[in-house]
């Protein structure tokens, strides 16, 4: 027994401990001095990973990461990055290279660049996200490995980088695995690649790693501030300035390199109607890190959801991270602006960023536009609940999602899972995640998308042991799609928990431009009718605090194979993949106008 315990403990340690080279995530990277490494990268598709393993499947010392070149005419080197194709980064290879549309495996990427490190400073290499596993090399030296396709990570590469010409090589592998998060099956495209921005970040030897600035939920004249340096050094002065609120304080770090302080201020509150952000400046050793931060409270009272103390109905829509008009993974500020403007046109004040943390532009643009956010980790369907490494992986993704966005006023819900099968093992796994989210962030709400499993005599009773761990009860239901639409008007609902309720999904598929009777599947009329029936039904649910129908836009999924209709798209969008509005769009818009 003891032995088993020890092994579990060691496994836990090795899987969560950050490897040499990798350092805890930098907060607010967008406002730091950075050098972009976006642009053209050479790439090599390596189906059998022969750039990493020899013919006995031992790890090679002379793998592709060396970026070797023949020195003598007789030298045998069977790859050459500089002669291989180029791909624009960030992107996904499935969209960028036709041959790789269905590819799941390893691709190597290389980028050479000139750099002048600032004397006495450190250089961090930051990736917004790489799907799924990244092994990163700088000038031939491995600096670390990262798993998880939707969260940022960074390495301290000060030792490996030098003045002049450098190269970064990344081995990216998006093979699915049952122990991964997400697991083998999921209803979206497994876009592989360096899918978000890559940059070098210039930081001083001692730098502000991250910080949190929040309105006190019980005292609207107080801001709670905490900050963490990268080193455990006491006595360092950090000043915080919020000019518009006349806040100007100099604070001193403790022995852990931390600051915790309460600041007097009475900000205007951030809300969808008034998405007010304040300029905030943090200065350490004469170097200033700026941010824009909004202040609000979010809490529950019985079945009500209160934003700034007032009940709010969340008029939402679910969104996958795909470019608005085709073109694979979304990754830019412009993509975010377009997708969110579509949500605005629908009348939304809320978006569910499904089923994984989206890029930082999505969250920041939504904040500017007054759109509240549900952010989620890809603990989706059937996870390996008893595998401690799987847990460590999910826990790490939750950590990094929270750490990146903890100062965004619009993020109100951390979601820990979607449609997971009930079991004691699941409850233990998710219970730990819920506790972690609450411990890391006491100012936001925790939820997860649950399911109603059966409805005898048209009576739906939600029952999920996880109810006690979450602040908001959310569930997905597909009446009219996976169940007869005529059932909608007969349905009664019982949600026996004194907590606000969000219907985190409902909807059905339609091919844009296909018309027919309302009982004809795949027509716009079928989807339109489904929305009419469902919105009428939702109006009868007691304690309904909001909904995020499925989904803003048609999105790619390998599970959707019906020729001529789906063609590898999930067609439940209110917009087509090209941004055309389907009839159901107007039903939901009108319903939201009445809310
Ligand atoms: C769901 C899932 C979502 C799917 C959707 C569907 O319940 O949460 O990821 O895409 O249903 O279209 O079936």
Coordinates of C-alpha atoms and ligand atoms in Angstrom, one line a residue:
X1 CA 0.0 0.0 0.0
X2 CA 2.7 2.4 1.1
X3 CA 4.7 1.6 -2.1
X4 CA 1.7 2.4 -4.2
X5 CA 1.2 5.7 -2.4
X6 CA 4.8 6.7 -2.9
X7 CA 4.7 5.8 -6.6
X8 CA 1.5 7.9 -7.1
X9 CA 3.2 10.8 -5.3
X10 CA 6.3 10.6 -7.4
X11 CA 4.2 10.4 -10.6
X12 CA 2.3 13.5 -9.5
X13 CA 5.5 15.4 -8.8
X14 CA 7.1 14.5 -12.1
X15 CA 4.1 15.4 -14.1
X16 CA 3.4 18.7 -12.6
X17 CA 6.9 19.9 -11.9
X18 CA 8.0 22.4 -14.5
X19 CA 11.1 21.1 -16.3
X20 CA 14.4 22.9 -16.5
X21 CA 14.0 25.7 -19.1
X22 CA 10.3 26.0 -18.6
X23 CA 9.3 28.8 -16.3
X24 CA 5.9 29.7 -14.8
X25 CA 3.6 31.4 -17.3
X26 CA 4.1 35.2 -17.8
X27 CA 1.0 37.2 -17.3
X28 CA 0.1 40.0 -19.8
X29 CA 2.5 39.0 -22.5
X30 CA 0.8 41.2 -25.0
X31 CA 2.1 44.4 -23.3
X32 CA 5.7 43.3 -22.7
X33 CA 8.6 44.0 -25.0
X34 CA 8.6 41.2 -27.5
X35 CA 10.1 40.2 -30.8
X36 CA 7.7 38.2 -32.9
X37 CA 8.7 34.9 -34.4
X38 CA 5.6 34.7 -36.4
X39 CA 6.1 34.4 -40.2
X40 CA 7.5 31.8 -42.5
X41 CA 8.8 28.6 -40.8
X42 CA 10.3 25.7 -42.7
X43 CA 8.6 22.4 -42.0
X44 CA 9.2 18.7 -42.5
X45 CA 6.4 16.1 -42.2
X46 CA 7.8 13.2 -40.2
X47 CA 5.3 10.3 -40.3
X48 CA 7.5 7.8 -38.5
X49 CA 9.4 10.3 -36.4
X50 CA 12.7 9.3 -38.0
X51 CA 14.0 12.7 -37.0
X52 CA 13.7 11.7 -33.4
X53 CA 14.1 8.0 -33.1
X54 CA 16.5 5.6 -34.8
X55 CA 15.6 2.3 -36.5
X56 CA 15.5 0.6 -33.0
X57 CA 13.2 3.3 -31.7
X58 CA 15.9 4.8 -29.5
X59 CA 16.1 8.5 -29.1
X60 CA 18.5 10.0 -31.6
X61 CA 21.3 12.2 -30.5
X62 CA 21.6 13.6 -33.9
X63 CA 17.9 14.3 -34.7
X64 CA 16.4 16.9 -36.9
X65 CA 16.7 19.4 -34.0
X66 CA 20.4 19.7 -34.8
X67 CA 19.5 21.5 -38.1
X68 CA 22.7 19.8 -39.5
X69 CA 24.3 20.6 -42.8
X70 CA 26.8 18.5 -44.7
X71 CA 30.4 19.6 -44.0
X72 CA 32.2 17.3 -46.4
X73 CA 30.9 16.4 -49.9
X74 CA 30.5 12.7 -48.7
X75 CA 28.4 13.6 -45.6
X76 CA 25.0 11.9 -45.4
X77 CA 22.3 14.1 -44.0
X78 CA 18.8 13.1 -45.1
X79 CA 17.0 16.3 -44.3
X80 CA 17.4 20.0 -44.9
X81 CA 15.1 22.5 -43.4
X82 CA 16.2 25.3 -45.7
X83 CA 15.2 23.3 -48.7
X84 CA 11.9 22.3 -47.3
X85 CA 8.5 24.0 -47.7
X86 CA 7.5 27.1 -45.7
X87 CA 4.4 27.6 -43.6
X88 CA 3.0 30.8 -42.2
X89 CA 2.9 30.6 -38.4
X90 CA 0.6 30.8 -36.5
X91 CA -1.6 28.5 -38.4
X92 CA -2.7 24.9 -38.6
X93 CA -1.2 22.5 -41.1
X94 CA -4.5 20.9 -42.0
X95 CA -5.6 24.1 -43.7
X96 CA -2.2 25.2 -44.9
X97 CA -1.1 22.1 -46.7
X98 CA -3.7 20.1 -48.6
X99 CA -1.7 16.9 -48.1
X100 CA -2.1 17.3 -44.4
X101 CA -5.9 17.8 -44.3
X102 CA -6.4 14.6 -42.2
X103 CA -2.9 14.3 -40.9
X104 CA -2.3 13.5 -37.2
X105 CA 1.3 13.0 -36.3
X106 CA 4.6 14.8 -36.2
X107 CA 5.7 17.9 -38.1
X108 CA 9.0 19.6 -37.5
X109 CA 9.2 23.4 -37.7
X110 CA 12.3 25.6 -38.0
X111 CA 12.7 29.3 -37.9
X112 CA 16.1 31.2 -38.1
X113 CA 16.3 34.7 -36.9
X114 CA 18.7 37.5 -35.9
X115 CA 18.6 38.6 -32.3
X116 CA 20.4 41.0 -30.0
X117 CA 19.7 40.0 -26.4
X118 CA 19.7 43.0 -24.1
X119 CA 22.8 42.8 -21.8
X120 CA 21.9 41.7 -18.3
X121 CA 18.3 40.7 -19.3
X122 CA 16.7 37.4 -19.8
X123 CA 15.0 36.1 -22.9
X124 CA 11.9 34.0 -22.7
X125 CA 10.5 32.0 -25.6
X126 CA 6.7 32.2 -25.5
X127 CA 4.1 30.1 -27.4
X128 CA 0.5 31.1 -27.4
X129 CA -0.4 27.4 -28.1
X130 CA 0.9 24.4 -29.9
X131 CA -1.4 21.5 -30.6
X132 CA -0.8 19.0 -29.0
X133 CA 2.7 18.2 -27.8
X134 CA 5.7 20.4 -28.4
X135 CA 9.3 19.7 -27.9
X136 CA 11.3 22.8 -28.3
X137 CA 15.0 23.3 -29.2
X138 CA 17.0 26.5 -29.4
X139 CA 20.2 26.3 -31.4
X140 CA 20.1 22.5 -31.2
X141 CA 19.5 22.3 -27.4
X142 CA 16.3 21.0 -26.0
X143 CA 14.7 23.6 -23.7
X144 CA 11.6 21.7 -22.8
X145 CA 8.4 19.9 -23.7
X146 CA 4.8 20.9 -23.3
X147 CA 1.6 19.0 -23.6
X148 CA -1.9 20.5 -24.1
X149 CA -3.0 22.2 -27.3
X150 CA -4.7 25.4 -26.1
X151 CA -2.7 27.0 -23.3
X152 CA 0.4 29.2 -23.5
X153 CA 3.8 28.2 -22.1
X154 CA 7.3 29.8 -22.0
X155 CA 10.9 28.8 -21.6
X156 CA 13.8 30.8 -20.3
X157 CA 16.3 30.5 -23.2
X158 CA 18.8 33.1 -21.9
X159 CA 21.5 30.4 -21.9
X160 CA 20.8 29.1 -25.3
X161 CA 20.2 32.2 -27.3
X162 CA 23.1 34.5 -28.5
X163 CA 23.7 37.6 -30.4
X164 CA 23.3 37.2 -34.2
X165 CA 21.9 34.2 -36.0
X166 CA 19.8 31.7 -34.0
X167 CA 17.3 29.0 -34.8
X168 CA 14.3 27.5 -33.0
X169 CA 13.1 24.1 -33.9
X170 CA 9.8 22.6 -32.6
X171 CA 8.7 19.1 -32.9
X172 CA 4.9 19.2 -33.0
X173 CA 2.8 16.1 -32.6
X174 CA -1.0 16.0 -32.6
X175 CA -1.6 12.3 -32.4
X176 CA -4.6 11.6 -30.2
X177 CA -4.3 9.3 -27.2
X178 CA -6.8 8.0 -24.7
X179 CA -4.9 9.4 -21.8
X180 CA -4.7 12.9 -23.3
X181 CA -6.9 15.9 -22.5
X182 CA -9.0 15.8 -24.7
X183 CA -9.0 12.1 -25.3
X184 CA -9.3 10.0 -28.5
X185 CA -12.7 11.3 -29.5
X186 CA -14.1 14.8 -29.7
X187 CA -16.4 16.7 -32.1
X188 CA -14.0 19.2 -33.6
X189 CA -11.0 19.2 -36.0
X190 CA -7.7 18.1 -34.4
X191 CA -5.9 21.1 -36.0
X192 CA -2.1 20.5 -35.6
X193 CA 0.6 23.0 -35.6
X194 CA 2.0 26.1 -33.9
X195 CA -1.5 27.5 -33.8
X196 CA -0.9 30.8 -31.9
X197 CA 1.7 33.6 -31.8
X198 CA 5.3 32.8 -31.0
X199 CA 7.6 35.4 -29.6
X200 CA 10.7 36.2 -27.7
X201 CA 10.1 38.2 -24.5
X202 CA 12.7 40.5 -23.1
X203 CA 12.5 40.6 -19.3
X204 CA 14.9 41.9 -16.6
X205 CA 16.8 39.4 -14.4
X206 CA 14.1 39.9 -11.8
X207 CA 10.7 40.5 -13.4
X208 CA 7.0 40.6 -12.7
X209 CA 5.8 37.1 -13.4
X210 CA 2.1 37.7 -12.9
X211 CA -0.3 39.7 -10.9
X212 CA -4.0 40.0 -10.0
X213 CA -6.0 43.1 -9.6
X214 CA -9.7 42.7 -8.6
X215 CA -12.5 44.6 -7.1
X216 CA -13.3 43.3 -3.6
X217 CA -16.6 41.5 -3.8
X218 CA -17.8 42.9 -0.4
X219 CA -16.3 46.4 -0.6
X220 CA -16.7 48.3 -3.9
X221 CA -14.2 50.9 -2.7
X222 CA -11.4 48.4 -2.4
X223 CA -9.2 46.7 -5.0
X224 CA -7.3 43.6 -4.0
X225 CA -3.8 43.4 -5.5
X226 CA -1.3 40.6 -5.6
X227 CA 1.9 40.2 -7.5
X228 CA 4.6 37.5 -7.9
X229 CA 8.2 38.1 -9.1
X230 CA 10.0 35.3 -10.8
X231 CA 12.5 35.2 -7.9
X232 CA 12.0 34.9 -4.2
X233 CA 13.5 38.2 -3.3
X234 CA 12.4 40.4 -0.5
X235 CA 12.5 44.2 -0.4
X236 CA 11.9 44.9 -4.1
X237 CA 9.8 48.0 -4.8
X238 CA 7.0 47.8 -7.2
X239 CA 4.8 50.8 -7.8
X240 CA 1.3 50.6 -9.0
X241 CA -0.4 53.5 -10.8
X242 CA -4.0 53.8 -11.9
X243 CA -4.1 57.5 -13.0
X244 CA -7.9 57.8 -13.5
X245 CA -8.5 56.4 -10.0
X246 CA -5.7 58.4 -8.4
X247 CA -4.1 55.3 -7.1
X248 CA -0.4 55.6 -6.7
X249 CA 1.4 53.2 -4.3
X250 CA 4.8 51.8 -3.8
X251 CA 4.8 48.3 -2.4
X252 CA 7.5 46.0 -1.2
X253 CA 8.0 42.3 -1.9
X254 CA 8.2 39.8 0.9
X255 CA 10.7 36.9 1.2
X256 CA 8.8 34.9 -1.5
X257 CA 9.0 37.8 -4.0
X258 CA 5.3 38.5 -3.4
X259 CA 3.1 41.5 -2.8
X260 CA -0.4 41.4 -1.4
X261 CA -2.2 44.7 -0.8
X262 CA -5.5 46.4 -0.6
X263 CA -5.9 49.7 -2.5
X264 CA -8.6 52.3 -1.9
X265 CA -10.4 53.3 -5.1
X266 CA -14.0 53.6 -6.3
X267 CA -14.0 52.5 -9.9
X268 CA -16.9 52.7 -12.3
X269 CA -18.1 49.2 -12.8
X270 CA -17.4 47.2 -15.9
X271 CA -20.6 45.8 -17.5
X272 CA -21.8 44.9 -21.0
X273 CA -23.4 48.4 -21.2
X274 CA -20.3 50.1 -19.9
X275 CA -17.2 48.0 -20.6
X276 CA -15.0 50.5 -18.8
X277 CA -11.3 49.6 -18.5
X278 CA -8.7 51.5 -16.5
X279 CA -5.1 52.0 -17.4
X280 CA -2.8 50.3 -14.9
X281 CA 0.9 50.7 -14.7
X282 CA 3.3 48.4 -12.7
X283 CA 6.8 49.6 -12.4
X284 CA 9.8 47.6 -11.2
X285 CA 13.4 49.0 -11.5
X286 CA 12.2 51.8 -13.8
X287 CA 10.5 49.4 -16.3
X288 CA 6.8 49.7 -16.7
X289 CA 4.3 47.0 -17.5
X290 CA 1.0 48.4 -18.6
X291 CA -2.5 46.8 -18.6
X292 CA -6.1 47.8 -18.9
X293 CA -8.3 46.4 -16.3
X294 CA -12.0 46.5 -15.5
X295 CA -13.7 46.0 -12.2
X296 CA -17.0 44.2 -11.5
X297 CA -18.5 41.6 -9.2
X298 CA -20.1 38.4 -10.2
X299 CA -22.0 36.2 -7.7
X300 CA -25.1 34.1 -7.3
X301 CA -28.1 34.5 -5.0
X302 CA -30.3 31.4 -5.0
X303 CA -31.1 30.8 -8.7
X304 CA -30.1 34.3 -9.7
X305 CA -26.9 35.4 -11.3
X306 CA -25.8 38.9 -10.2
X307 CA -23.4 41.1 -12.1
X308 CA -22.5 44.1 -10.0
X309 CA -25.3 43.1 -7.6
X310 CA -28.0 43.1 -10.3
X311 CA -29.7 40.1 -11.9
X312 CA -28.5 39.4 -15.4
X313 CA -29.7 37.1 -18.1
X314 CA -26.8 35.7 -20.2
X315 CA -27.7 36.0 -23.8
X316 CA -25.0 33.8 -25.2
X317 CA -23.7 31.7 -28.0
X318 CA -21.1 28.9 -28.1
X319 CA -18.1 29.5 -30.3
X320 CA -15.3 27.2 -31.6
X321 CA -11.9 28.8 -32.3
X322 CA -12.2 28.8 -36.1
X323 CA -11.6 31.6 -38.6
X324 CA -14.9 33.4 -39.6
X325 CA -14.7 32.7 -43.3
X326 CA -12.9 29.4 -43.6
X327 CA -9.2 29.0 -43.1
X328 CA -8.9 26.8 -40.0
X329 CA -7.9 27.9 -36.5
X330 CA -8.6 31.5 -35.6
X331 CA -5.5 33.2 -34.2
X332 CA -5.7 36.9 -34.7
X333 CA -7.2 40.0 -33.2
X334 CA -9.2 40.5 -36.5
X335 CA -10.6 37.0 -36.3
X336 CA -11.7 37.7 -32.8
X337 CA -13.3 41.0 -33.8
X338 CA -15.3 39.4 -36.6
X339 CA -16.5 36.4 -34.6
X340 CA -17.5 38.5 -31.7
X341 CA -19.2 41.1 -33.9
X342 CA -21.3 38.3 -35.3
X343 CA -22.3 37.3 -31.7
X344 CA -23.1 41.0 -31.1
X345 CA -25.3 41.1 -34.2
X346 CA -27.2 38.2 -32.7
X347 CA -27.8 40.3 -29.6
X348 CA -25.4 38.4 -27.3
X349 CA -23.9 39.7 -24.1
X350 CA -22.1 36.4 -23.4
X351 CA -20.1 33.8 -25.2
X352 CA -19.1 30.3 -24.3
X353 CA -15.6 29.7 -25.7
X354 CA -15.9 26.0 -26.3
X355 CA -14.4 23.5 -25.6
X356 CA -10.9 24.7 -24.7
X357 CA -9.3 28.0 -23.8
X358 CA -9.3 30.3 -26.9
X359 CA -6.5 32.6 -27.9
X360 CA -6.0 35.7 -25.8
X361 CA -7.3 38.1 -28.5
X362 CA -10.8 36.5 -28.1
X363 CA -11.0 37.2 -24.4
X364 CA -9.4 40.7 -24.7
X365 CA -11.6 41.8 -27.6
X366 CA -14.7 40.4 -25.9
X367 CA -13.8 42.5 -22.9
X368 CA -13.5 45.7 -24.9
X369 CA -16.9 44.9 -26.6
X370 CA -18.7 44.3 -23.4
X371 CA -19.1 40.5 -23.9
X372 CA -19.0 38.2 -20.9
X373 CA -17.0 35.0 -21.2
X374 CA -17.3 31.3 -20.2
X375 CA -13.9 29.8 -20.5
X376 CA -13.4 26.0 -20.6
X377 CA -10.7 23.3 -20.5
X378 CA -11.0 20.3 -22.8
X379 CA -12.1 17.7 -20.2
X380 CA -14.5 16.4 -22.8
X381 CA -16.5 13.2 -22.9
X382 CA -14.4 10.2 -21.8
X383 CA -11.3 11.1 -20.0
X384 CA -9.0 8.6 -18.2
X385 CA -10.4 9.5 -14.8
X386 CA -8.1 7.3 -12.8
X387 CA -4.8 8.2 -14.5
X388 CA -2.9 10.6 -12.3
X389 CA -1.0 12.0 -15.2
X390 CA -4.2 12.8 -17.1
X391 CA -5.3 14.6 -14.0
X392 CA -2.0 16.5 -13.7
X393 CA -2.4 17.5 -17.4
X394 CA -6.0 18.8 -16.9
X395 CA -5.0 20.5 -13.7
X396 CA -2.1 22.3 -15.5
X397 CA -4.4 23.4 -18.3
X398 CA -6.8 24.8 -15.8
X399 CA -4.0 26.6 -14.0
X400 CA -2.7 28.2 -17.2
X401 CA -6.1 29.2 -18.4
X402 CA -6.8 31.0 -15.1
X403 CA -3.3 32.5 -14.8
X404 CA -3.5 34.0 -18.4
X405 CA -6.9 35.6 -18.0
X406 CA -7.2 36.3 -14.3
X407 CA -7.4 40.1 -14.8
X408 CA -10.1 40.0 -17.5
X409 CA -13.3 41.5 -16.1
X410 CA -15.4 39.8 -18.7
X411 CA -14.5 36.3 -17.7
X412 CA -17.1 35.2 -15.2
X413 CA -17.1 31.4 -15.4
X414 CA -14.4 28.8 -15.4
X415 CA -15.8 25.6 -16.8
X416 CA -14.0 22.3 -15.9
X417 CA -15.7 19.8 -18.2
X418 CA -18.3 19.0 -20.9
X419 CA -20.7 16.0 -21.0
X420 CA -18.7 13.6 -18.9
X421 CA -20.1 10.1 -18.0
X422 CA -21.1 9.7 -14.4
X423 CA -18.9 7.6 -12.1
X424 CA -17.3 7.9 -8.7
X425 CA -13.9 8.3 -10.5
X426 CA -15.2 11.1 -12.6
X427 CA -16.6 12.9 -9.5
X428 CA -13.2 12.6 -7.7
X429 CA -11.3 13.9 -10.8
X430 CA -13.7 16.8 -11.4
X431 CA -14.1 17.5 -7.7
X432 CA -10.4 18.2 -7.5
X433 CA -10.5 20.5 -10.5
X434 CA -13.4 22.4 -9.1
X435 CA -11.6 22.9 -5.8
X436 CA -8.5 24.0 -7.6
X437 CA -10.5 26.6 -9.6
X438 CA -12.1 28.0 -6.5
X439 CA -8.8 28.1 -4.6
X440 CA -7.0 29.8 -7.4
X441 CA -9.7 32.3 -8.1
X442 CA -12.3 33.1 -5.4
X443 CA -13.8 35.9 -7.5
X444 CA -15.3 33.9 -10.3
X445 CA -17.9 31.1 -10.7
X446 CA -17.2 27.5 -11.5
X447 CA -19.4 25.4 -13.8
X448 CA -19.4 22.5 -16.2
X449 CA -21.7 21.3 -19.0
X450 CA -23.7 18.5 -17.6
X451 CA -26.4 16.3 -19.2
X452 CA -30.0 15.2 -18.4
X453 CA -29.8 11.5 -18.9
X454 CA -33.4 10.5 -19.3
X455 CA -36.8 12.0 -19.3
X456 CA -39.6 9.5 -18.3
X457 CA -43.0 10.9 -19.2
X458 CA -41.4 14.0 -20.6
X459 CA -40.1 15.0 -17.2
X460 CA -36.5 16.0 -17.2
X461 CA -34.8 15.9 -13.8
X462 CA -31.2 16.9 -13.7
X463 CA -29.2 14.8 -11.4
X464 CA -25.4 15.1 -11.1
X465 CA -23.2 14.6 -8.1
X466 CA -21.1 17.4 -9.3
X467 CA -23.9 19.9 -8.3
X468 CA -22.3 20.4 -5.0
X469 CA -19.0 21.5 -6.5
X470 CA -20.2 24.1 -9.0
X471 CA -21.7 27.5 -8.6
X472 CA -23.8 27.5 -11.7
X473 CA -25.7 24.4 -13.0
X474 CA -25.3 24.1 -16.7
X475 CA -26.4 21.4 -19.0
X476 CA -26.7 20.6 -22.7
X477 CA -29.9 19.3 -24.3
X478 CA -30.7 18.5 -27.9
X479 CA -34.5 18.3 -28.0
X480 CA -35.4 18.5 -31.7
X481 CA -32.2 17.1 -32.9
X482 CA -31.2 13.9 -31.0
X483 CA -34.8 13.7 -29.9
X484 CA -38.2 14.6 -31.5
X485 CA -38.8 18.3 -31.8
X486 CA -42.5 17.7 -31.0
X487 CA -41.4 16.7 -27.5
X488 CA -40.3 20.2 -26.7
X489 CA -43.7 21.6 -25.8
X490 CA -44.5 18.6 -23.6
X491 CA -41.3 18.8 -21.6
X492 CA -41.2 19.7 -17.9
X493 CA -38.0 20.5 -16.2
X494 CA -36.8 20.0 -12.6
X495 CA -33.4 21.3 -11.6
X496 CA -33.4 20.5 -7.9
X497 CA -30.5 22.7 -6.9
X498 CA -30.6 26.3 -5.5
X499 CA -28.2 27.6 -8.1
X500 CA -28.6 29.5 -11.4
X501 CA -29.1 27.5 -14.5
X502 CA -27.5 27.9 -17.9
X503 CA -28.5 25.8 -20.9
X504 CA -25.0 25.4 -22.2
X505 CA -26.0 23.9 -25.5
X506 CA -29.1 23.3 -27.7
X507 CA -29.4 23.3 -31.4
X508 CA -29.5 21.4 -34.6
X509 CA -28.0 21.2 -38.1
X510 CA -28.9 23.0 -41.3
X511 CA -27.1 23.4 -44.5
X512 CA -27.2 27.0 -45.5
X513 CA -29.4 27.6 -48.6
X514 CA -31.2 24.2 -48.3
X515 CA -34.9 24.9 -48.0
X516 CA -37.9 22.7 -47.4
X517 CA -40.6 21.8 -44.9
X518 CA -40.0 22.3 -41.3
X519 CA -39.9 18.5 -40.7
X520 CA -37.2 18.1 -43.4
X521 CA -33.8 17.5 -41.7
X522 CA -30.9 19.7 -42.7
X523 CA -33.1 22.4 -44.1
X524 CA -33.0 25.9 -42.7
X525 CA -36.7 25.6 -41.9
X526 CA -36.0 22.5 -39.7
X527 CA -33.4 24.4 -37.7
X528 CA -35.6 27.5 -37.5
X529 CA -38.5 25.5 -36.1
X530 CA -36.2 23.8 -33.6
X531 CA -35.2 27.2 -32.3
X532 CA -38.8 28.3 -32.1
X533 CA -39.8 25.2 -30.1
X534 CA -36.7 25.3 -27.9
X535 CA -36.8 29.0 -27.0
X536 CA -40.5 28.6 -26.0
X537 CA -39.5 25.6 -23.9
X538 CA -36.7 27.4 -22.2
X539 CA -39.0 30.2 -21.1
X540 CA -40.6 27.6 -18.8
X541 CA -37.5 26.6 -17.0
X542 CA -37.4 28.0 -13.5
X543 CA -34.2 29.8 -12.6
X544 CA -32.9 30.0 -16.2
X545 CA -30.1 32.5 -16.0
X546 CA -28.8 32.2 -19.6
X547 CA -28.1 30.0 -22.5
X548 CA -25.3 29.5 -25.1
X549 CA -26.9 27.6 -28.0
X550 CA -24.8 25.4 -30.2
X551 CA -23.3 27.2 -32.2
X552 CA -22.3 30.5 -33.8
X553 CA -20.8 29.1 -37.0
X554 CA -20.5 25.7 -38.8
X555 CA -17.2 24.2 -37.8
X556 CA -15.0 21.3 -39.1
X557 CA -15.4 17.9 -37.5
X558 CA -14.1 14.6 -38.6
X559 CA -17.2 12.9 -37.2
X560 CA -19.6 14.7 -39.6
X561 CA -19.2 12.6 -42.7
X562 CA -22.6 12.9 -44.5
X563 CA -21.8 13.6 -48.1
X564 CA -23.3 16.7 -49.8
X565 CA -24.6 18.0 -46.4
X566 CA -22.0 17.8 -43.8
X567 CA -18.8 17.2 -45.8
X568 CA -16.8 17.2 -42.5
X569 CA -18.6 20.2 -41.0
X570 CA -20.8 20.2 -38.0
X571 CA -23.7 22.2 -39.5
X572 CA -25.3 23.4 -36.3
X573 CA -24.1 27.0 -36.9
X574 CA -26.4 29.9 -37.0
X575 CA -23.9 31.2 -39.6
X576 CA -22.5 29.0 -42.3
X577 CA -18.8 28.4 -42.5
X578 CA -18.7 31.3 -44.9
X579 CA -20.6 33.7 -42.6
X580 CA -24.0 33.5 -44.2
X581 CA -26.9 33.8 -41.7
X582 CA -29.4 30.9 -41.6
X583 CA -33.1 31.4 -40.7
X584 CA -32.7 30.3 -37.1
X585 CA -30.3 33.2 -36.5
X586 CA -33.4 35.5 -36.6
X587 CA -35.4 33.4 -34.2
X588 CA -32.7 33.6 -31.6
X589 CA -32.0 37.3 -32.2
X590 CA -35.7 38.1 -31.7
X591 CA -35.9 36.0 -28.5
X592 CA -32.8 37.8 -27.1
X593 CA -34.4 41.1 -28.0
X594 CA -37.2 40.3 -25.7
X595 CA -34.9 39.3 -22.8
Ligands
LIG1 C1 -22.5 18.2 -27.8 C2 -21.1 18.5 -27.6 C3 -20.6 19.4 -28.8 C4 -21.0 18.8 -30.1 C5 -22.5 18.8 -30.1 C6 -23.2 18.2 -31.4 O1 -23.2 17.9 -26.9 O2 -20.8 19.2 -26.4 O3 -19.2 19.4 -28.7 O4 -20.5 19.4 -31.2 O5 -23.1 18.2 -29.0 O6 -23.2 18.9 -32.4 O7 -23.6 17.1 -31.3

